[in-house]
PDB file of C-alpha atoms in Angstrom:
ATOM      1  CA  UNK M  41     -21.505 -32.000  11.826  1.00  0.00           C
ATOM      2  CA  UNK M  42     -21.307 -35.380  13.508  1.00  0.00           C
ATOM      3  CA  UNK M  43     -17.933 -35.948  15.724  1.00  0.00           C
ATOM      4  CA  UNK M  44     -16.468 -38.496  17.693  1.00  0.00           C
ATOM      5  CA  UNK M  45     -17.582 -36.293  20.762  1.00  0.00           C
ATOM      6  CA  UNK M  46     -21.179 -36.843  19.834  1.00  0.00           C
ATOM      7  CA  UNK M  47     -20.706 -40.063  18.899  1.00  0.00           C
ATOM      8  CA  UNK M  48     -19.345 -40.822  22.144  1.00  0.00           C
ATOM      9  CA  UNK M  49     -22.257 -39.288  23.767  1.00  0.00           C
ATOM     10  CA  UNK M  50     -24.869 -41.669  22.422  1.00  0.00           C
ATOM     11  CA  UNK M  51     -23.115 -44.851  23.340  1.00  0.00           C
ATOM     12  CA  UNK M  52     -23.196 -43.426  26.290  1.00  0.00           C
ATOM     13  CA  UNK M  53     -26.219 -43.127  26.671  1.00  0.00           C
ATOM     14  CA  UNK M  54     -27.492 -46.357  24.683  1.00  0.00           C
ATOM     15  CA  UNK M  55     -25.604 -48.205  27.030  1.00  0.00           C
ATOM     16  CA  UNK M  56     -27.409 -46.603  29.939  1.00  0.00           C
ATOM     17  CA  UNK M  57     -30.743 -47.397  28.102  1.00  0.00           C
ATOM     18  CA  UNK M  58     -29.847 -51.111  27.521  1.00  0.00           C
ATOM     19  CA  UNK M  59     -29.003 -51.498  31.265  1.00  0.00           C
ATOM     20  CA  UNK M  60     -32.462 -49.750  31.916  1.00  0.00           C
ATOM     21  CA  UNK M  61     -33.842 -52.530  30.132  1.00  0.00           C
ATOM     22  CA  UNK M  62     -32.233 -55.378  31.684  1.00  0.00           C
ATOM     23  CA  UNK M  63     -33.520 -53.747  35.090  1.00  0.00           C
ATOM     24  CA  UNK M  64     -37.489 -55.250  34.288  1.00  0.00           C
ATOM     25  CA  UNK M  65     -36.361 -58.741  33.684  1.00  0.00           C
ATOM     26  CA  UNK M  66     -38.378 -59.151  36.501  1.00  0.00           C
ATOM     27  CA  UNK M  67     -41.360 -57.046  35.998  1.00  0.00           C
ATOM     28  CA  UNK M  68     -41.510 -57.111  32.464  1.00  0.00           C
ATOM     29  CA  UNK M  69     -45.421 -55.788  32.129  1.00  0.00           C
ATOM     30  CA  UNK M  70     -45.609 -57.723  28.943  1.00  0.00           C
ATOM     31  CA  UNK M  71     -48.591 -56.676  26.658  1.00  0.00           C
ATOM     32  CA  UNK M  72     -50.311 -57.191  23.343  1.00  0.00           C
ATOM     33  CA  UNK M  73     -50.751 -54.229  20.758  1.00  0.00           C
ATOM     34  CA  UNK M  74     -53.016 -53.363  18.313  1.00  0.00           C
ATOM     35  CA  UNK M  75     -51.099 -55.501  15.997  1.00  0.00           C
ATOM     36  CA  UNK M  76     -50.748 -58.333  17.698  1.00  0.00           C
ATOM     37  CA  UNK M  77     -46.916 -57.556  18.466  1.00  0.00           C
ATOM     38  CA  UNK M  78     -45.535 -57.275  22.233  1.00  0.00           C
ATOM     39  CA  UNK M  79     -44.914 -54.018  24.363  1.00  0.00           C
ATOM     40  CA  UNK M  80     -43.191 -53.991  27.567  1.00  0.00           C
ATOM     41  CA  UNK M  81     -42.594 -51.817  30.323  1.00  0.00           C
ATOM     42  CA  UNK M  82     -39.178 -51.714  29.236  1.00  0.00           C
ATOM     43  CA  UNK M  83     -39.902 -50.723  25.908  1.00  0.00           C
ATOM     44  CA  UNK M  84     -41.752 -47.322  27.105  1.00  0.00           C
ATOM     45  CA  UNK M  85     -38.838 -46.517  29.825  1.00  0.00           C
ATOM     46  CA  UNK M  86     -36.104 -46.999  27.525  1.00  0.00           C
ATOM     47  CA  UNK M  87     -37.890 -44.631  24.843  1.00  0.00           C
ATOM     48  CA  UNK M  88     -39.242 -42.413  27.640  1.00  0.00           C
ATOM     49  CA  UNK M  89     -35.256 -42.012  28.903  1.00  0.00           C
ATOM     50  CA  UNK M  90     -33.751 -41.460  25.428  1.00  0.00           C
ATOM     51  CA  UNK M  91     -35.816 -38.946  23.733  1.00  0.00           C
ATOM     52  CA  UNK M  92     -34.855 -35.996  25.982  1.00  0.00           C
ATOM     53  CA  UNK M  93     -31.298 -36.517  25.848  1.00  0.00           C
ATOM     54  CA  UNK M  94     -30.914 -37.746  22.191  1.00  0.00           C
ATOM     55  CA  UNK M  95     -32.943 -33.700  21.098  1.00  0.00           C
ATOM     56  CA  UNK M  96     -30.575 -32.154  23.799  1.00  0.00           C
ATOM     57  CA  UNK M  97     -27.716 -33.738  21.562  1.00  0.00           C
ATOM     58  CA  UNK M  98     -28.894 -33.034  18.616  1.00  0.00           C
ATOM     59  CA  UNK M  99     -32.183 -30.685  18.574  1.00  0.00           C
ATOM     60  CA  UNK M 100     -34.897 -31.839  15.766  1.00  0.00           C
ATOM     61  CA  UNK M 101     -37.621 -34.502  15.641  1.00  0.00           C
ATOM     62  CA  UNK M 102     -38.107 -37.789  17.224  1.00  0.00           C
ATOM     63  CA  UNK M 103     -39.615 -41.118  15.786  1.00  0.00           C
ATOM     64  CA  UNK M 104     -39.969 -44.133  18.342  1.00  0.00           C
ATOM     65  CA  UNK M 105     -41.751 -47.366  17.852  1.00  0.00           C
ATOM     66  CA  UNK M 106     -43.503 -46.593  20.888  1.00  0.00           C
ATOM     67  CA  UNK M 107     -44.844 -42.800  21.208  1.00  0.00           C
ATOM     68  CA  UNK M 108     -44.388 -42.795  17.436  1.00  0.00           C
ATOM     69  CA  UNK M 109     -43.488 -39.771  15.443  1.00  0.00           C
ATOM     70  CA  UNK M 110     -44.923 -36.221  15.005  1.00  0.00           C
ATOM     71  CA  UNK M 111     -43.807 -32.903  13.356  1.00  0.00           C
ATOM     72  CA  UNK M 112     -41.612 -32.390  10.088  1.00  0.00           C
ATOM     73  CA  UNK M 113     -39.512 -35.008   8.724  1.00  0.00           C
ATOM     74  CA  UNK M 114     -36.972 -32.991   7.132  1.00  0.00           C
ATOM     75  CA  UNK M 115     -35.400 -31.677   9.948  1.00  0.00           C
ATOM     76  CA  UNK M 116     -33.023 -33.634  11.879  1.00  0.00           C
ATOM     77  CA  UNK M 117     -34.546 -36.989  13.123  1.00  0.00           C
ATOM     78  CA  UNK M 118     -33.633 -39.379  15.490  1.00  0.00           C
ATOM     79  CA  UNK M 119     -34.798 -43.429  14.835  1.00  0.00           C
ATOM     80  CA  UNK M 120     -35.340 -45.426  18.349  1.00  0.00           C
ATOM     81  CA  UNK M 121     -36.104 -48.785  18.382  1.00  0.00           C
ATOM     82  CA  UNK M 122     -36.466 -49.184  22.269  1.00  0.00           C
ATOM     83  CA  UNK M 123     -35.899 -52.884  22.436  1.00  0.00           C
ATOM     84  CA  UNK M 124     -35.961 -54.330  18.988  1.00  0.00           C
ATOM     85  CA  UNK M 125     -36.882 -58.302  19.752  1.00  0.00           C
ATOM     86  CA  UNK M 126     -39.694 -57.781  22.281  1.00  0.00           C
ATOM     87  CA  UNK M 127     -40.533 -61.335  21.563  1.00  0.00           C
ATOM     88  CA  UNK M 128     -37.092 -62.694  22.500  1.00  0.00           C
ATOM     89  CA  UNK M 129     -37.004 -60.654  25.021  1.00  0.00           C
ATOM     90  CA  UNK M 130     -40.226 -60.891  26.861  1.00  0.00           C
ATOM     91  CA  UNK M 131     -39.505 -64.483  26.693  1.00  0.00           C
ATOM     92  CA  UNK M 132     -36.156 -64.608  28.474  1.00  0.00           C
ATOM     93  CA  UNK M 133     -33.573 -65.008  25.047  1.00  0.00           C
ATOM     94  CA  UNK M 134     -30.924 -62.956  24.619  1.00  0.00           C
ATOM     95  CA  UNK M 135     -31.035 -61.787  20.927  1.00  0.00           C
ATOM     96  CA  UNK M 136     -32.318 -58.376  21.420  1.00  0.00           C
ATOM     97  CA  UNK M 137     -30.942 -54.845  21.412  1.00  0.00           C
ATOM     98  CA  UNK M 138     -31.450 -51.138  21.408  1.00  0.00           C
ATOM     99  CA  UNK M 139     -31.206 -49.471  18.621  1.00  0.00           C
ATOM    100  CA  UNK M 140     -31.151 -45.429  17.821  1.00  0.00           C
ATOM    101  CA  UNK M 141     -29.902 -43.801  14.224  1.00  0.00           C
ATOM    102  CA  UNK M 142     -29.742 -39.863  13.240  1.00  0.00           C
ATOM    103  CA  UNK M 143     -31.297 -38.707   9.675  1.00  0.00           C
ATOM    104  CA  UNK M 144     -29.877 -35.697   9.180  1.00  0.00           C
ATOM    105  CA  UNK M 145     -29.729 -33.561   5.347  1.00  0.00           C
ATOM    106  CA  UNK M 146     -30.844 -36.715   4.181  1.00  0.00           C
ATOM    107  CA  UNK M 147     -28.709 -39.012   4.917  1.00  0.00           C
ATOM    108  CA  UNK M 148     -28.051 -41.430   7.975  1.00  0.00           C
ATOM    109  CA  UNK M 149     -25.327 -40.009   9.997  1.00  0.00           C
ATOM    110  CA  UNK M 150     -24.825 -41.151  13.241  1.00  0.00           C
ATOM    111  CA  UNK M 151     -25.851 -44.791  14.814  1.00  0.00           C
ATOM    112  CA  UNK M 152     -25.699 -47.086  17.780  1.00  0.00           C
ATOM    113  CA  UNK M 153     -26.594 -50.250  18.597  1.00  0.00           C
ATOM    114  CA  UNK M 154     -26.207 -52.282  22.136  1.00  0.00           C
ATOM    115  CA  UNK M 155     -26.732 -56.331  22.792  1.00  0.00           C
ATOM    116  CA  UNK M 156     -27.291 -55.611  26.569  1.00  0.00           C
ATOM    117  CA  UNK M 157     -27.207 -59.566  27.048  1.00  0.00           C
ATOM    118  CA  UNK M 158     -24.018 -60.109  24.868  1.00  0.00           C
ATOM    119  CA  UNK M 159     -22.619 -56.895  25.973  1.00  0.00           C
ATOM    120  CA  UNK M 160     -21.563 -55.502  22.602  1.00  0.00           C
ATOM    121  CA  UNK M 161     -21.836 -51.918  21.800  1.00  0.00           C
ATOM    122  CA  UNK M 162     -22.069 -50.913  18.211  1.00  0.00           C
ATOM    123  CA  UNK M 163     -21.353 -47.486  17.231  1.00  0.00           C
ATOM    124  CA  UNK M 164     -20.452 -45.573  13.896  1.00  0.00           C
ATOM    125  CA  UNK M 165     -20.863 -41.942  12.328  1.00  0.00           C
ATOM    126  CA  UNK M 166     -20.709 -41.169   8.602  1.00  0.00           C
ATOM    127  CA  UNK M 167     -16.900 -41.256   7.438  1.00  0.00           C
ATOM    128  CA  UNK M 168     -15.595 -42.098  10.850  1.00  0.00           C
ATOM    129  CA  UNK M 169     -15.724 -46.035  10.069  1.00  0.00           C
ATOM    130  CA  UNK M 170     -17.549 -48.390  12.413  1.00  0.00           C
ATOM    131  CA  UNK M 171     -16.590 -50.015  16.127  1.00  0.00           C
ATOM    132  CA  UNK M 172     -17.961 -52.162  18.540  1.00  0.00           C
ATOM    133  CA  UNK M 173     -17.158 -52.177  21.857  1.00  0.00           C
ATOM    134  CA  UNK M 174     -14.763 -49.283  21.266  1.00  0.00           C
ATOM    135  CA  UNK M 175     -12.259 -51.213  18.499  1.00  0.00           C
ATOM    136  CA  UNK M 176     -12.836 -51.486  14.881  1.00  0.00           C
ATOM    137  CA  UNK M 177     -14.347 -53.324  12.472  1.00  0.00           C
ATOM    138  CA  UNK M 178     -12.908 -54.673   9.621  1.00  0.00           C
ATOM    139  CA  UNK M 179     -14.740 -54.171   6.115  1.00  0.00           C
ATOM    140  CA  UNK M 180     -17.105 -56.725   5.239  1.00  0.00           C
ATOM    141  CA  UNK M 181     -15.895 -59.904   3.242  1.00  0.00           C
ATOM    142  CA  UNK M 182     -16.788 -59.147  -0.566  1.00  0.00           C
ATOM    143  CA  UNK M 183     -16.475 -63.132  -1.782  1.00  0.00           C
ATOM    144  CA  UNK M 184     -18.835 -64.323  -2.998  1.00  0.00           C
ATOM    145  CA  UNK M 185     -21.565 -66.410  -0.785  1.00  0.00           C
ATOM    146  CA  UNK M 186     -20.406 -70.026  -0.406  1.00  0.00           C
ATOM    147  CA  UNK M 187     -23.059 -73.266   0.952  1.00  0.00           C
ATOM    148  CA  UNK M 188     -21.585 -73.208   4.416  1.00  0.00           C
ATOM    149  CA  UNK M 189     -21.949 -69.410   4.432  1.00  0.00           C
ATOM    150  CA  UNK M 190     -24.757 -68.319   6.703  1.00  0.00           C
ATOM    151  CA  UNK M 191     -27.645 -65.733   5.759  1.00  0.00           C
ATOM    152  CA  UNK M 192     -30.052 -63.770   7.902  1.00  0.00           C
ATOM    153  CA  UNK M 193     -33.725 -63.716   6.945  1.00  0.00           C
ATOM    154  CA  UNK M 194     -36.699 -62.098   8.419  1.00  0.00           C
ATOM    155  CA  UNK M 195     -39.801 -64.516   7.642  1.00  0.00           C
ATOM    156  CA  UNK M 196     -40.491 -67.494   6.104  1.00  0.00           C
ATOM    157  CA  UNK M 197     -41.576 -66.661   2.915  1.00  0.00           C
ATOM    158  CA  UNK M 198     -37.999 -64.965   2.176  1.00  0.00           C
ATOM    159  CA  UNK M 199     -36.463 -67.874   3.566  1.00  0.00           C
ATOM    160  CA  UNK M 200     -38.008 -70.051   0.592  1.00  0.00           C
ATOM    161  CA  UNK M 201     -37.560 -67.814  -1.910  1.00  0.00           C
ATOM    162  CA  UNK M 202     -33.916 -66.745  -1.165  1.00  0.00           C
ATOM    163  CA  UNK M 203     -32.709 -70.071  -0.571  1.00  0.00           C
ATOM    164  CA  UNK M 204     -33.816 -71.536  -3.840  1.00  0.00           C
ATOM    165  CA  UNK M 205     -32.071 -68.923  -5.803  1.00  0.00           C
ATOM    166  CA  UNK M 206     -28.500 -68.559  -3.761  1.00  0.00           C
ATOM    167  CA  UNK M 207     -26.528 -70.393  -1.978  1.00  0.00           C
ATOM    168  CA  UNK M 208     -25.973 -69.929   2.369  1.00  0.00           C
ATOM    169  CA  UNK M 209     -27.715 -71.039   5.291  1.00  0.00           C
ATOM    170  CA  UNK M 210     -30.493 -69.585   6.208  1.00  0.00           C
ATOM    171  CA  UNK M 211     -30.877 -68.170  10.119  1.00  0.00           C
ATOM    172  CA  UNK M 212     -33.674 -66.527  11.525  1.00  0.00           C
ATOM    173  CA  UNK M 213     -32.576 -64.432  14.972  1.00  0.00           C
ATOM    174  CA  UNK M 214     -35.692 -62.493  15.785  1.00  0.00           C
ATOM    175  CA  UNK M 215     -34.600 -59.044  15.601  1.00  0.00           C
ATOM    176  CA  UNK M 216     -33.017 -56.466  12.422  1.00  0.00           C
ATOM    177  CA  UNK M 217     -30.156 -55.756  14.954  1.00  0.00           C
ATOM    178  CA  UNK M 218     -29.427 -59.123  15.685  1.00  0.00           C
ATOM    179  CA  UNK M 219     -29.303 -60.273  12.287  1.00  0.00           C
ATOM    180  CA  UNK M 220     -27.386 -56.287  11.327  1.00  0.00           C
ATOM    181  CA  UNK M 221     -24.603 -57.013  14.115  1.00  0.00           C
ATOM    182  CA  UNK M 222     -24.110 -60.283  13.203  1.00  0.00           C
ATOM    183  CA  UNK M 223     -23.335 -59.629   9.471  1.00  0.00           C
ATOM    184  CA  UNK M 224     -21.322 -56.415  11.215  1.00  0.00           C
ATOM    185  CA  UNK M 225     -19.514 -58.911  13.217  1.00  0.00           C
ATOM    186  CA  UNK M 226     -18.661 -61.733  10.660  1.00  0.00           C
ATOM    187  CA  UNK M 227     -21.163 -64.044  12.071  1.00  0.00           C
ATOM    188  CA  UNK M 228     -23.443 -63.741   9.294  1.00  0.00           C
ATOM    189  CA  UNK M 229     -22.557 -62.713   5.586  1.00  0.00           C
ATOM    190  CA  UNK M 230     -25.690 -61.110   4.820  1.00  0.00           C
ATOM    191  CA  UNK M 231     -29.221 -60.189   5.550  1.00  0.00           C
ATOM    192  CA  UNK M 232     -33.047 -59.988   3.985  1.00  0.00           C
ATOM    193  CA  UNK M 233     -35.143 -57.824   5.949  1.00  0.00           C
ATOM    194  CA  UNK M 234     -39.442 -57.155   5.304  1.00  0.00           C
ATOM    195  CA  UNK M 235     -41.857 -55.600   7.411  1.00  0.00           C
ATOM    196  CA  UNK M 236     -39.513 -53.238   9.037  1.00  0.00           C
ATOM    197  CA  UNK M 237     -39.285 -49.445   9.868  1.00  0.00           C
ATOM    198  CA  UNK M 238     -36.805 -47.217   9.732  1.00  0.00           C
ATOM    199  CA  UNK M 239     -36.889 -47.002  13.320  1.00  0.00           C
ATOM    200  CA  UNK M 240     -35.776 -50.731  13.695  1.00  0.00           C
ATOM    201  CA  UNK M 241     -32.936 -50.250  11.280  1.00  0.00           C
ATOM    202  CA  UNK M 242     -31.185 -46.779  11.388  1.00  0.00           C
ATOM    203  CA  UNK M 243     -28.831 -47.462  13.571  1.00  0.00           C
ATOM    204  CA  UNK M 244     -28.171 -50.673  12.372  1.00  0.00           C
ATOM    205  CA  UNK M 245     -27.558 -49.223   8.603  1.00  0.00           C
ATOM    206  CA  UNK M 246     -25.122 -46.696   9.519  1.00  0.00           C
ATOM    207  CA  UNK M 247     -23.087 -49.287  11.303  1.00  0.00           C
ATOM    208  CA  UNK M 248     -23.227 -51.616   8.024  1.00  0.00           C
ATOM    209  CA  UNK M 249     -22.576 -48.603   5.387  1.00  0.00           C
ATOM    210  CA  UNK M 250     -19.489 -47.553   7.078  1.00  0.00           C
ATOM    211  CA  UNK M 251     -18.613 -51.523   6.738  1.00  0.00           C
ATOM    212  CA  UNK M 252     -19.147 -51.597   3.019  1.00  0.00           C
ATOM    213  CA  UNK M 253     -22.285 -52.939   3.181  1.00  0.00           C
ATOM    214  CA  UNK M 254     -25.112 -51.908   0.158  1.00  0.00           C
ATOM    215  CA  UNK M 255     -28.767 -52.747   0.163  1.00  0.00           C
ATOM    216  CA  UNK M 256     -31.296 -53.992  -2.284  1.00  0.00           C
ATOM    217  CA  UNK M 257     -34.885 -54.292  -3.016  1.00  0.00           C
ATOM    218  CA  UNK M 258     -36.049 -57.870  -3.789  1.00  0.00           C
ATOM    219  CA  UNK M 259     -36.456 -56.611  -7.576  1.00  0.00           C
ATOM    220  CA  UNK M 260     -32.718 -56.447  -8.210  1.00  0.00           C
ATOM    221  CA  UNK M 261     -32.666 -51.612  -7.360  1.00  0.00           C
ATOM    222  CA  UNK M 262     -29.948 -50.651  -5.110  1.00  0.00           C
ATOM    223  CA  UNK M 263     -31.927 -49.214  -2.368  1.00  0.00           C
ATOM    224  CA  UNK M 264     -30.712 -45.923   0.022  1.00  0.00           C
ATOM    225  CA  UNK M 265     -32.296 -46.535   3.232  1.00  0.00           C
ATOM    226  CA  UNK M 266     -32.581 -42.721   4.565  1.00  0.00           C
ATOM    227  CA  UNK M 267     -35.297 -42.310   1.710  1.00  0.00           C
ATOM    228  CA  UNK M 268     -37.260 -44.361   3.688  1.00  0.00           C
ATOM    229  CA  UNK M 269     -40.873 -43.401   4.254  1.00  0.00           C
ATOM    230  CA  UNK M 270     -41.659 -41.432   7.786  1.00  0.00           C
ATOM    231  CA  UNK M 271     -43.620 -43.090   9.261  1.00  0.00           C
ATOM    232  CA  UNK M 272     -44.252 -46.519   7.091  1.00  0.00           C
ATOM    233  CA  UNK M 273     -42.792 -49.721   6.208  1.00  0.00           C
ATOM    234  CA  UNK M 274     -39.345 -49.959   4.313  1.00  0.00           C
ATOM    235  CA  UNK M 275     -39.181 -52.364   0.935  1.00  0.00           C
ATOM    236  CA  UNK M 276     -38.303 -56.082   1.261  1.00  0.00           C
ATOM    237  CA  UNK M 277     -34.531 -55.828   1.637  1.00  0.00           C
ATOM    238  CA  UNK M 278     -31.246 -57.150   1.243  1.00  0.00           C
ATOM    239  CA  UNK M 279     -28.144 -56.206   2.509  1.00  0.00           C
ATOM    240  CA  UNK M 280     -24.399 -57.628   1.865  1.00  0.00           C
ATOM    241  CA  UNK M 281     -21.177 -56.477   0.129  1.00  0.00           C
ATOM    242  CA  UNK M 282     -20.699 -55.911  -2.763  1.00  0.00           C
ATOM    243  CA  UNK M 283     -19.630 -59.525  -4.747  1.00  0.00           C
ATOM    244  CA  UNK M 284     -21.572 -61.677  -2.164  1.00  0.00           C
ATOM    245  CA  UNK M 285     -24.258 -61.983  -4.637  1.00  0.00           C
ATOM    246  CA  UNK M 286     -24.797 -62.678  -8.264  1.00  0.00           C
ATOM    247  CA  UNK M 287     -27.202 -59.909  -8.611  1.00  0.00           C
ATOM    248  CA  UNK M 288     -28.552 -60.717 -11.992  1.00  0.00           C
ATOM    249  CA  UNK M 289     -30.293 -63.225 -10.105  1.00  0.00           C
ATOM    250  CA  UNK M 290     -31.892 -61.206  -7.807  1.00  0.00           C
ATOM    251  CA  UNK M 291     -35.098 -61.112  -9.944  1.00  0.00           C
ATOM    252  CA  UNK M 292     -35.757 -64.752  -9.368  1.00  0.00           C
ATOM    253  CA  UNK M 293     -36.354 -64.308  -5.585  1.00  0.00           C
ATOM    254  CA  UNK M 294     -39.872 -62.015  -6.459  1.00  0.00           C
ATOM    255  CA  UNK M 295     -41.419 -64.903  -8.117  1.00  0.00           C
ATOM    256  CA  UNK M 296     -40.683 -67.873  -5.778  1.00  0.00           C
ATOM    257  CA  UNK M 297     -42.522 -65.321  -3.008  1.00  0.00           C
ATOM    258  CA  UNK M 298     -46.320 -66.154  -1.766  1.00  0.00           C
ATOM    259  CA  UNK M 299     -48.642 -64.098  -3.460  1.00  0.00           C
ATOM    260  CA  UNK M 300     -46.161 -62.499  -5.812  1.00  0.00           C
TER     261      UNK M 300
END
């Protein structure tokens, strides 16, 4: 059972992992992986300090995005995204975060997320509603999506596609808890999402399920994001209240994609 002792506990020590970070802004020991995306010596600390505690918490299995995952999925697993916006922050922007989520019976139970650089903590468990820095959030807005209203998207073929079948503007941040914590916050009224793991996201969808949020794949299914493959890439996404979107339309996004 998840509690508000527990709970407490992580942002604990996701606060202590985001300072970690911000302690190699100057020695970031930036490099390239395999996939062309950027590592730094943050990255491995902050994973490196976390794991130990976070199975001390809560004994089970570990998936990072940096010493990856191994054993047996269906026991208790903790997400960690060490610094999720490498990019942003290997090059000195603010719009990053760390990022750690709890998969437990099948279902996302526990999450935290910290903007060391905006200094907003992010926290929620399952039933036990959603904070950040320590006061709550209100549900998310369920009107529907308006052309001032402004929309999160993760690359630019989503951007296209979205925008020619909904109205919003369109804002690209760099980073799934960037764009998550802004729709958490009111700053954005919803998200699309591709290419990402679970890892980058756990915490991030706990926080926006206890705020009413619901997520979709770009052919119009309501989507449960703790099925999630382990390890692999989650669907195209989008997330929002319910009401925000005209999802009838949802089907016209697919074909207004490259390649689709």
């Amino acid at each position: 059972m998840i509690d508000e002792q527990k709970r407490a506990q992580l942002v604990e020590w996701v606060y202590e992992a985001g300072r970690l970070a911000l302690s190699f802004r100057t020695a970031l020991g930036v490099q390239s992986k395999a996939d062309g995306s950027l590592v730094t010596a943050a990255d491995r600390a902050v994973e490196a300090y976390l794991r130990p505690l976070l199975l001390e918490l809560q004994p089970g299995v570990v998936w990072g995005e940096e010493q990856g995952f191994a054993g047996d999925e269906d026991e208790p697993l903790w997400l960690i995204d060490p610094i999720d916006g490498t990019s942003n922050f290997a090059f000195g922007q603010p719009l990053w975060g760390v990022s750690v989520g709890l998969r437990k019976g099948g279902k996302l139970v526990l999450g935290a997320v910290y903007l060391p650089e905006l200094d907003e903590m992010y926290a929620a468990h399952l039933g036990g509603g959603a904070t950040c820095n320590g006061g709550p959030l209100p549900m998310l807005d369920t009107s529907p999506t308006q052309p001032s209203d402004l929309i999160g998207y993760g690359d630019v073929d989503t951007y296209h596609a979205f925008r020619k079948v909904y109205p919003g503007k369109m804002r690209h941040n760099g980073a799934f808890v960037i764009e998550a914590m802004f729709m958490a916050s009111g700053r954005l009224r919803a998200m699309t999402s591709s290419r990402a793991c679970l890892y980058d996201a756990a915490g991030s969808f706990v926080i926006l399920t206890e705020l009413g949020a619901k997520y979709w794949t770009l052919d119009g299914q309501e989507f449960d994001p703790a099925t999630s493959p382990v390890p692999g890439l989650m669907p195209p996404l989008i997330a929002s209240a319910p009401g925000v979107f005209d999802l009838s339309r949802l089907g016209k996004i697919l074909p207004n994609l490259s390649g689709a």
